[in-house]
Amino acid sequence: MAKLREKIGYAVGDAAAGGITWKVMSIAFPLFFTNIFGLTVADTATLMLIARMFDVVTDPVMGMLADRTQSRWGTYRPWLILGAIPFGLIFALLLYTPEFGPVGKRIWAYTLYLSMMVVYTAVNVPYGSLLGVMTDDDNEKNQFSSFRMVGAYAMGFITLLSFPYLQKLVGGTDQHQYAVLGAFFGLLAASGTLACGLLTKERLKPIRAEKFSLKPFADLFRNGPWVILTFIGICMNFFNGFRYAVAGYLFEYCMHGDVTVSGLIINYTVFMTFGELTCMIFGGVSPVFTKWIGSKRKSFMWAAAICMVTSIAFFFVPMDPAYIWVLIAIVILTSIGIGIYSPLLWSMYADVAAVRCHRSSALP
């Protein structure tokens, strides 16, 4: 039985990766690159596309490397422990604007952004696999997964809500503000990743391939549940990525700048903060909702239906500051579905991994 400290430690890992780096990369980076750093929209779009295609290669390679790792810290934890510093450092450098010309800036952005994707993969893939070797109890996996989602969304809430106020606190030019906040959040991300690696424990042993073979990849595509989960995961990433990436441009070009309501500055990061808070709450409620519904599959389908209906409704609301609370209400409703289904996906992935672990333990 895992202790509360370990569950919190696991949650801190996704607070660093999902709650800080990924949230800022998804929401702030597109607008930062085009309006502050100095890249063209075409350069920024190309960079994002290359990075996603890059992931197609780096993710499976990282999976193979992680599965073959053996150390005194275990199989997956050493990647978090040793990757923590480069994880935070590269993130900080990405939000720094060097005094270069257009070509130099393009090289800087492309090199660091792709490096960030590599180190993010080197930390996040082992982190995701870690759940499958910490426990073989289904209920406990659900608890770990819920702690993970609550940690990510809670940190995402804090990061996004505080962002415009921290900018004002730092002062100076936009470039200076982002550079300082990059260093600050980079330090937090590195600390959280390191804490996760040190506080968690690996109890089960994954299969260790003696030599490289493409057969495991072929076997994966004969695994129906894995194929379905992977397809769903890709759709989820597109769904969340699109929502986050367009938020800045929504406020810049449709709402014509920040909206201030009773002293509250509602910019694109604060706008998405309402969703983060909702995801945090319903990420914690997810196991209870799943138990009430009766199965993970049914719970996931209900949550996905909520997201579909509310996302369609969003397009029928006028893009006008007078409707800001209507837009926020729809974001909150959509986030109820996201908060419920996010822990379920990772828990079901861990179920698939657990089969491998059990088979491994049965081998002579």
Coordinates of C-alpha atoms in Angstrom, one line a residue:
M1 CA 0.0 0.0 0.0
A2 CA 1.5 3.3 -1.1
K3 CA 1.8 6.1 1.4
L4 CA 0.2 9.5 0.9
R5 CA 3.6 11.1 0.5
E6 CA 4.3 8.9 -2.5
K7 CA 0.9 9.9 -4.1
I8 CA 1.7 13.5 -3.5
G9 CA 5.2 13.0 -5.0
Y10 CA 3.7 11.4 -8.1
A11 CA 1.3 14.3 -8.4
V12 CA 4.1 16.8 -8.2
G13 CA 5.7 15.2 -11.2
D14 CA 2.7 16.1 -13.5
A15 CA 2.4 19.5 -11.7
A16 CA 5.8 20.2 -13.1
A17 CA 5.4 18.8 -16.6
G18 CA 1.7 19.2 -17.2
G19 CA 0.9 22.1 -14.9
I20 CA 3.8 24.4 -15.7
T21 CA 5.8 23.5 -18.8
W22 CA 3.1 22.0 -21.0
K23 CA 0.5 24.6 -20.0
V24 CA 2.9 27.5 -20.8
M25 CA 4.1 25.8 -24.0
S26 CA 0.5 25.2 -25.2
I27 CA -1.1 28.5 -24.2
A28 CA 1.7 31.2 -24.1
F29 CA 4.3 30.0 -26.6
P30 CA 2.4 30.5 -29.9
L31 CA 1.5 34.1 -29.0
F32 CA 5.0 34.7 -27.4
F33 CA 6.8 33.5 -30.5
T34 CA 4.8 35.7 -32.9
N35 CA 4.1 38.8 -30.9
I36 CA 7.1 39.1 -28.5
F37 CA 10.0 36.9 -29.7
G38 CA 9.7 38.0 -33.3
L39 CA 9.0 34.9 -35.4
T40 CA 6.5 35.0 -38.2
V41 CA 3.2 33.2 -37.9
A42 CA 4.4 30.8 -40.7
D43 CA 7.7 30.1 -38.8
T44 CA 5.7 29.4 -35.6
A45 CA 3.2 27.2 -37.2
T46 CA 6.0 25.2 -38.9
L47 CA 7.9 24.9 -35.7
M48 CA 4.8 23.5 -33.9
L49 CA 4.1 21.0 -36.7
I50 CA 7.7 19.8 -36.8
A51 CA 7.7 19.4 -33.1
R52 CA 4.6 17.2 -33.2
M53 CA 6.1 15.1 -36.0
F54 CA 9.3 14.9 -34.0
D55 CA 7.3 13.4 -31.2
V56 CA 6.3 10.5 -33.4
V57 CA 9.9 9.4 -33.5
T58 CA 11.1 10.4 -30.0
D59 CA 8.3 8.9 -28.0
P60 CA 8.8 5.2 -29.1
V61 CA 12.6 5.6 -28.9
M62 CA 12.3 6.9 -25.4
G63 CA 10.0 4.1 -24.5
M64 CA 12.6 1.5 -25.6
L65 CA 15.4 3.3 -23.7
A66 CA 13.4 3.6 -20.5
D67 CA 12.3 0.0 -20.6
R68 CA 15.9 -1.1 -20.9
T69 CA 17.2 1.1 -18.1
Q70 CA 18.6 -0.5 -15.0
S71 CA 19.9 1.5 -12.0
R72 CA 19.8 1.7 -8.3
W73 CA 16.8 4.0 -8.6
G74 CA 14.9 1.6 -10.8
T75 CA 13.8 1.6 -14.4
Y76 CA 11.9 4.9 -14.9
R77 CA 12.8 7.0 -11.9
P78 CA 16.4 7.8 -13.0
W79 CA 15.0 9.6 -16.0
L80 CA 13.1 12.0 -13.8
I81 CA 16.0 12.5 -11.3
L82 CA 18.7 13.1 -14.0
G83 CA 16.4 14.9 -16.4
A84 CA 15.1 17.5 -13.9
I85 CA 17.8 20.1 -14.4
P86 CA 17.9 20.2 -18.2
F87 CA 14.1 20.1 -18.2
G88 CA 13.9 23.4 -16.2
L89 CA 16.9 25.0 -17.9
I90 CA 15.8 24.6 -21.5
F91 CA 12.3 25.7 -20.6
A92 CA 13.8 28.9 -19.1
L93 CA 16.0 29.6 -22.1
L94 CA 13.0 29.2 -24.5
L95 CA 11.3 32.2 -22.9
Y96 CA 14.4 34.4 -23.3
T97 CA 14.6 36.6 -26.3
P98 CA 18.2 37.0 -27.6
E99 CA 19.4 40.0 -29.5
F100 CA 19.7 38.2 -32.7
G101 CA 18.5 38.9 -36.3
P102 CA 15.7 37.0 -37.9
V103 CA 17.8 34.0 -38.9
G104 CA 19.5 33.8 -35.5
K105 CA 16.2 33.9 -33.7
R106 CA 14.8 31.2 -36.0
I107 CA 17.8 29.0 -35.2
W108 CA 17.5 29.7 -31.5
A109 CA 13.7 29.0 -31.4
Y110 CA 13.9 25.8 -33.5
T111 CA 16.9 24.4 -31.7
L112 CA 15.6 25.0 -28.2
Y113 CA 12.0 24.1 -28.8
L114 CA 13.0 20.8 -30.4
S115 CA 15.5 20.2 -27.5
M116 CA 12.6 20.9 -25.1
M117 CA 10.5 18.3 -26.8
V118 CA 13.3 15.8 -26.5
V119 CA 13.8 16.4 -22.8
Y120 CA 10.1 16.6 -22.1
T121 CA 9.7 13.2 -23.7
A122 CA 12.7 11.9 -21.8
V123 CA 11.0 12.9 -18.5
N124 CA 7.3 12.4 -19.4
V125 CA 7.4 9.0 -21.1
P126 CA 9.1 7.3 -18.1
Y127 CA 6.8 9.3 -15.8
G128 CA 3.7 7.9 -17.6
S129 CA 5.2 4.3 -17.5
L130 CA 6.0 4.7 -13.8
L131 CA 2.4 4.2 -12.8
G132 CA 2.4 0.7 -14.2
V133 CA 5.2 -0.4 -11.9
M134 CA 4.3 1.4 -8.7
T135 CA 1.2 -0.8 -7.9
D136 CA -0.8 -3.7 -9.4
D137 CA -4.0 -2.7 -7.5
D138 CA -6.6 -1.2 -9.8
N139 CA -8.2 1.0 -7.2
E140 CA -4.8 2.3 -6.1
K141 CA -3.8 3.0 -9.8
N142 CA -7.0 5.1 -10.0
Q143 CA -6.0 7.0 -6.9
F144 CA -2.5 7.7 -8.3
S145 CA -3.9 8.8 -11.6
S146 CA -6.4 11.1 -9.9
F147 CA -3.6 12.6 -7.7
R148 CA -1.6 13.1 -10.9
M149 CA -4.5 14.9 -12.6
V150 CA -5.3 17.1 -9.6
G151 CA -1.6 18.0 -9.3
A152 CA -1.4 19.0 -13.0
Y153 CA -4.6 21.0 -13.0
A154 CA -3.9 22.6 -9.6
M155 CA -0.5 23.8 -10.8
G156 CA -1.9 24.8 -14.1
F157 CA -4.5 26.9 -12.3
I158 CA -1.8 28.6 -10.2
T159 CA 0.5 29.1 -13.2
L160 CA -2.2 30.6 -15.6
L161 CA -4.0 32.7 -13.0
S162 CA -0.8 34.2 -11.6
F163 CA 0.9 34.8 -15.0
P164 CA -0.5 38.3 -15.9
Y165 CA -0.1 39.5 -12.3
L166 CA 3.5 38.2 -12.2
Q167 CA 4.1 40.1 -15.4
K168 CA 3.0 43.3 -13.8
L169 CA 5.1 42.6 -10.7
V170 CA 8.3 42.0 -12.8
G171 CA 7.7 45.1 -15.0
G172 CA 9.9 46.2 -17.8
T173 CA 9.5 45.1 -21.4
D174 CA 7.5 42.1 -22.5
Q175 CA 10.8 40.3 -23.3
H176 CA 12.1 41.0 -19.8
Q177 CA 8.9 39.8 -18.2
Y178 CA 8.9 36.5 -20.1
A179 CA 12.6 35.9 -19.5
V180 CA 12.2 36.3 -15.7
L181 CA 9.0 34.2 -15.6
G182 CA 10.8 31.5 -17.7
A183 CA 13.5 31.3 -15.1
F184 CA 11.1 31.2 -12.2
F185 CA 8.8 28.6 -13.6
G186 CA 11.7 26.6 -15.0
L187 CA 13.1 26.3 -11.5
L188 CA 9.8 25.1 -10.2
A189 CA 9.5 22.6 -13.0
A190 CA 13.0 21.2 -12.3
S191 CA 12.3 21.0 -8.5
G192 CA 9.0 19.2 -9.0
T193 CA 10.4 16.7 -11.4
L194 CA 13.3 15.9 -9.1
A195 CA 10.9 15.5 -6.1
C196 CA 8.8 13.1 -8.1
G197 CA 11.7 10.9 -8.9
L198 CA 12.9 10.8 -5.3
L199 CA 9.6 10.3 -3.5
T200 CA 8.1 7.5 -5.7
K201 CA 8.9 3.8 -5.6
E202 CA 8.9 1.1 -8.2
R203 CA 7.5 -2.2 -6.9
L204 CA 6.9 -4.2 -10.1
K205 CA 9.4 -5.1 -12.8
P206 CA 8.6 -4.4 -16.5
I207 CA 9.7 -6.8 -19.3
R208 CA 13.3 -6.2 -20.3
A209 CA 14.1 -7.1 -23.9
E210 CA 17.5 -8.8 -24.3
K211 CA 18.0 -7.4 -27.7
F212 CA 16.3 -4.9 -30.0
S213 CA 13.4 -6.2 -32.0
L214 CA 10.6 -4.6 -34.0
K215 CA 8.3 -7.5 -32.9
P216 CA 7.0 -5.6 -29.8
F217 CA 5.8 -2.7 -32.1
A218 CA 4.0 -5.2 -34.4
D219 CA 2.5 -6.8 -31.3
L220 CA 1.2 -3.5 -30.1
F221 CA -0.9 -3.0 -33.2
R222 CA -2.5 -6.4 -32.7
N223 CA -3.5 -5.3 -29.2
G224 CA -7.0 -3.9 -29.7
P225 CA -7.3 -2.0 -26.4
W226 CA -3.9 -0.3 -26.9
V227 CA -4.8 0.8 -30.4
I228 CA -8.1 2.3 -29.2
L229 CA -6.4 4.1 -26.3
T230 CA -3.7 5.4 -28.5
F231 CA -6.2 6.8 -31.0
I232 CA -8.2 8.4 -28.2
G233 CA -5.0 9.9 -26.7
I234 CA -4.1 11.5 -30.1
C235 CA -7.6 12.9 -30.3
M236 CA -7.3 14.3 -26.8
N237 CA -4.0 15.9 -27.5
F238 CA -5.4 17.6 -30.6
F239 CA -8.5 18.7 -28.7
N240 CA -6.6 20.2 -25.8
G241 CA -3.8 21.6 -27.9
F242 CA -6.2 23.4 -30.2
R243 CA -8.1 24.9 -27.2
Y244 CA -5.0 26.1 -25.5
A245 CA -3.2 27.4 -28.6
V246 CA -6.0 29.6 -29.9
A247 CA -6.8 31.2 -26.5
G248 CA -4.2 33.9 -27.0
Y249 CA -5.3 34.8 -30.5
L250 CA -8.9 34.8 -29.3
F251 CA -8.2 37.6 -26.9
E252 CA -5.8 39.4 -29.2
Y253 CA -7.9 39.6 -32.3
C254 CA -11.5 38.7 -31.3
M255 CA -11.8 40.3 -27.9
H256 CA -9.4 43.1 -28.8
G257 CA -7.2 42.7 -25.7
D258 CA -7.6 41.8 -22.0
V259 CA -11.1 42.1 -20.4
T260 CA -11.2 43.6 -16.9
V261 CA -14.2 42.7 -14.8
S262 CA -14.4 44.2 -11.3
G263 CA -10.7 44.5 -11.0
L264 CA -10.0 41.0 -12.4
I265 CA -7.7 40.9 -15.4
I266 CA -9.1 38.3 -17.8
N267 CA -6.5 37.6 -20.4
Y268 CA -6.0 34.4 -22.3
T269 CA -4.1 32.6 -19.4
V270 CA -6.7 33.6 -16.8
F271 CA -9.5 32.6 -19.2
M272 CA -8.1 29.1 -19.3
T273 CA -7.6 29.1 -15.6
F274 CA -11.3 28.7 -15.0
G275 CA -11.0 25.4 -16.9
E276 CA -7.9 24.3 -15.0
L277 CA -9.7 24.8 -11.6
T278 CA -12.7 22.8 -12.9
C279 CA -10.4 20.0 -14.3
M280 CA -8.6 19.9 -10.9
I281 CA -11.9 19.4 -9.0
F282 CA -13.4 16.8 -11.4
G283 CA -10.1 15.0 -11.7
G284 CA -10.4 14.3 -8.0
V285 CA -14.1 13.3 -8.5
S286 CA -13.3 11.0 -11.4
P287 CA -12.9 7.8 -9.4
V288 CA -16.1 8.4 -7.5
F289 CA -18.0 9.2 -10.7
T290 CA -16.5 6.1 -12.4
K291 CA -17.6 3.9 -9.4
W292 CA -21.1 5.4 -9.6
I293 CA -21.4 4.9 -13.4
G294 CA -20.2 1.4 -13.1
S295 CA -17.2 1.2 -15.4
K296 CA -14.3 3.2 -16.8
R297 CA -15.6 2.8 -20.3
K298 CA -19.1 4.2 -19.5
S299 CA -17.6 7.0 -17.5
F300 CA -15.2 8.0 -20.3
M301 CA -18.0 8.0 -22.8
W302 CA -20.2 10.3 -20.7
A303 CA -17.3 12.7 -20.2
A304 CA -16.4 12.7 -23.9
A305 CA -20.1 13.5 -24.7
I306 CA -20.0 16.5 -22.4
C307 CA -16.9 17.8 -24.2
M308 CA -18.4 17.4 -27.6
V309 CA -21.7 19.2 -26.8
T310 CA -20.1 22.1 -25.0
S311 CA -17.4 22.6 -27.6
I312 CA -20.0 22.8 -30.4
A313 CA -22.0 25.4 -28.3
F314 CA -18.8 27.6 -28.0
F315 CA -19.1 28.4 -31.7
F316 CA -22.5 29.9 -31.3
V317 CA -21.5 32.6 -28.7
P318 CA -20.6 36.0 -30.1
M319 CA -16.9 36.9 -29.7
D320 CA -17.6 40.0 -27.7
P321 CA -16.3 41.1 -24.2
A322 CA -20.0 41.4 -23.2
Y323 CA -20.3 37.6 -23.4
I324 CA -17.1 36.9 -21.5
W325 CA -18.9 35.1 -18.7
V326 CA -20.9 33.0 -21.2
L327 CA -17.6 31.9 -22.8
I328 CA -16.1 31.2 -19.4
A329 CA -19.2 29.1 -18.4
I330 CA -18.7 27.0 -21.5
V331 CA -15.0 26.5 -20.8
I332 CA -16.0 25.3 -17.3
L333 CA -18.6 22.9 -18.6
T334 CA -16.1 21.5 -21.1
S335 CA -13.5 21.1 -18.4
I336 CA -15.9 19.0 -16.3
G337 CA -15.7 16.3 -19.1
I338 CA -11.9 16.8 -19.4
G339 CA -11.4 16.5 -15.7
I340 CA -13.3 13.2 -15.6
Y341 CA -11.8 11.5 -18.6
S342 CA -8.1 12.5 -18.2
P343 CA -7.4 10.2 -15.2
L344 CA -9.3 7.4 -16.8
L345 CA -7.2 7.3 -19.9
W346 CA -3.9 7.0 -18.0
S347 CA -5.4 4.5 -15.6
M348 CA -6.5 2.4 -18.6
Y349 CA -3.0 2.6 -20.1
A350 CA -1.6 1.4 -16.8
D351 CA -4.1 -1.5 -17.0
V352 CA -2.5 -2.5 -20.3
A353 CA 1.0 -2.2 -18.9
A354 CA 0.1 -4.2 -15.8
V355 CA -0.6 -7.2 -18.0
R356 CA 3.0 -7.0 -19.3
C357 CA 4.3 -6.8 -15.7
H358 CA 2.3 -9.8 -14.6
R359 CA 3.5 -11.8 -17.6
S360 CA 7.1 -10.7 -16.8
S361 CA 6.9 -12.0 -13.2
A362 CA 5.6 -15.3 -14.5
L363 CA 8.6 -15.9 -16.7
P364 CA 11.3 -18.3 -15.3

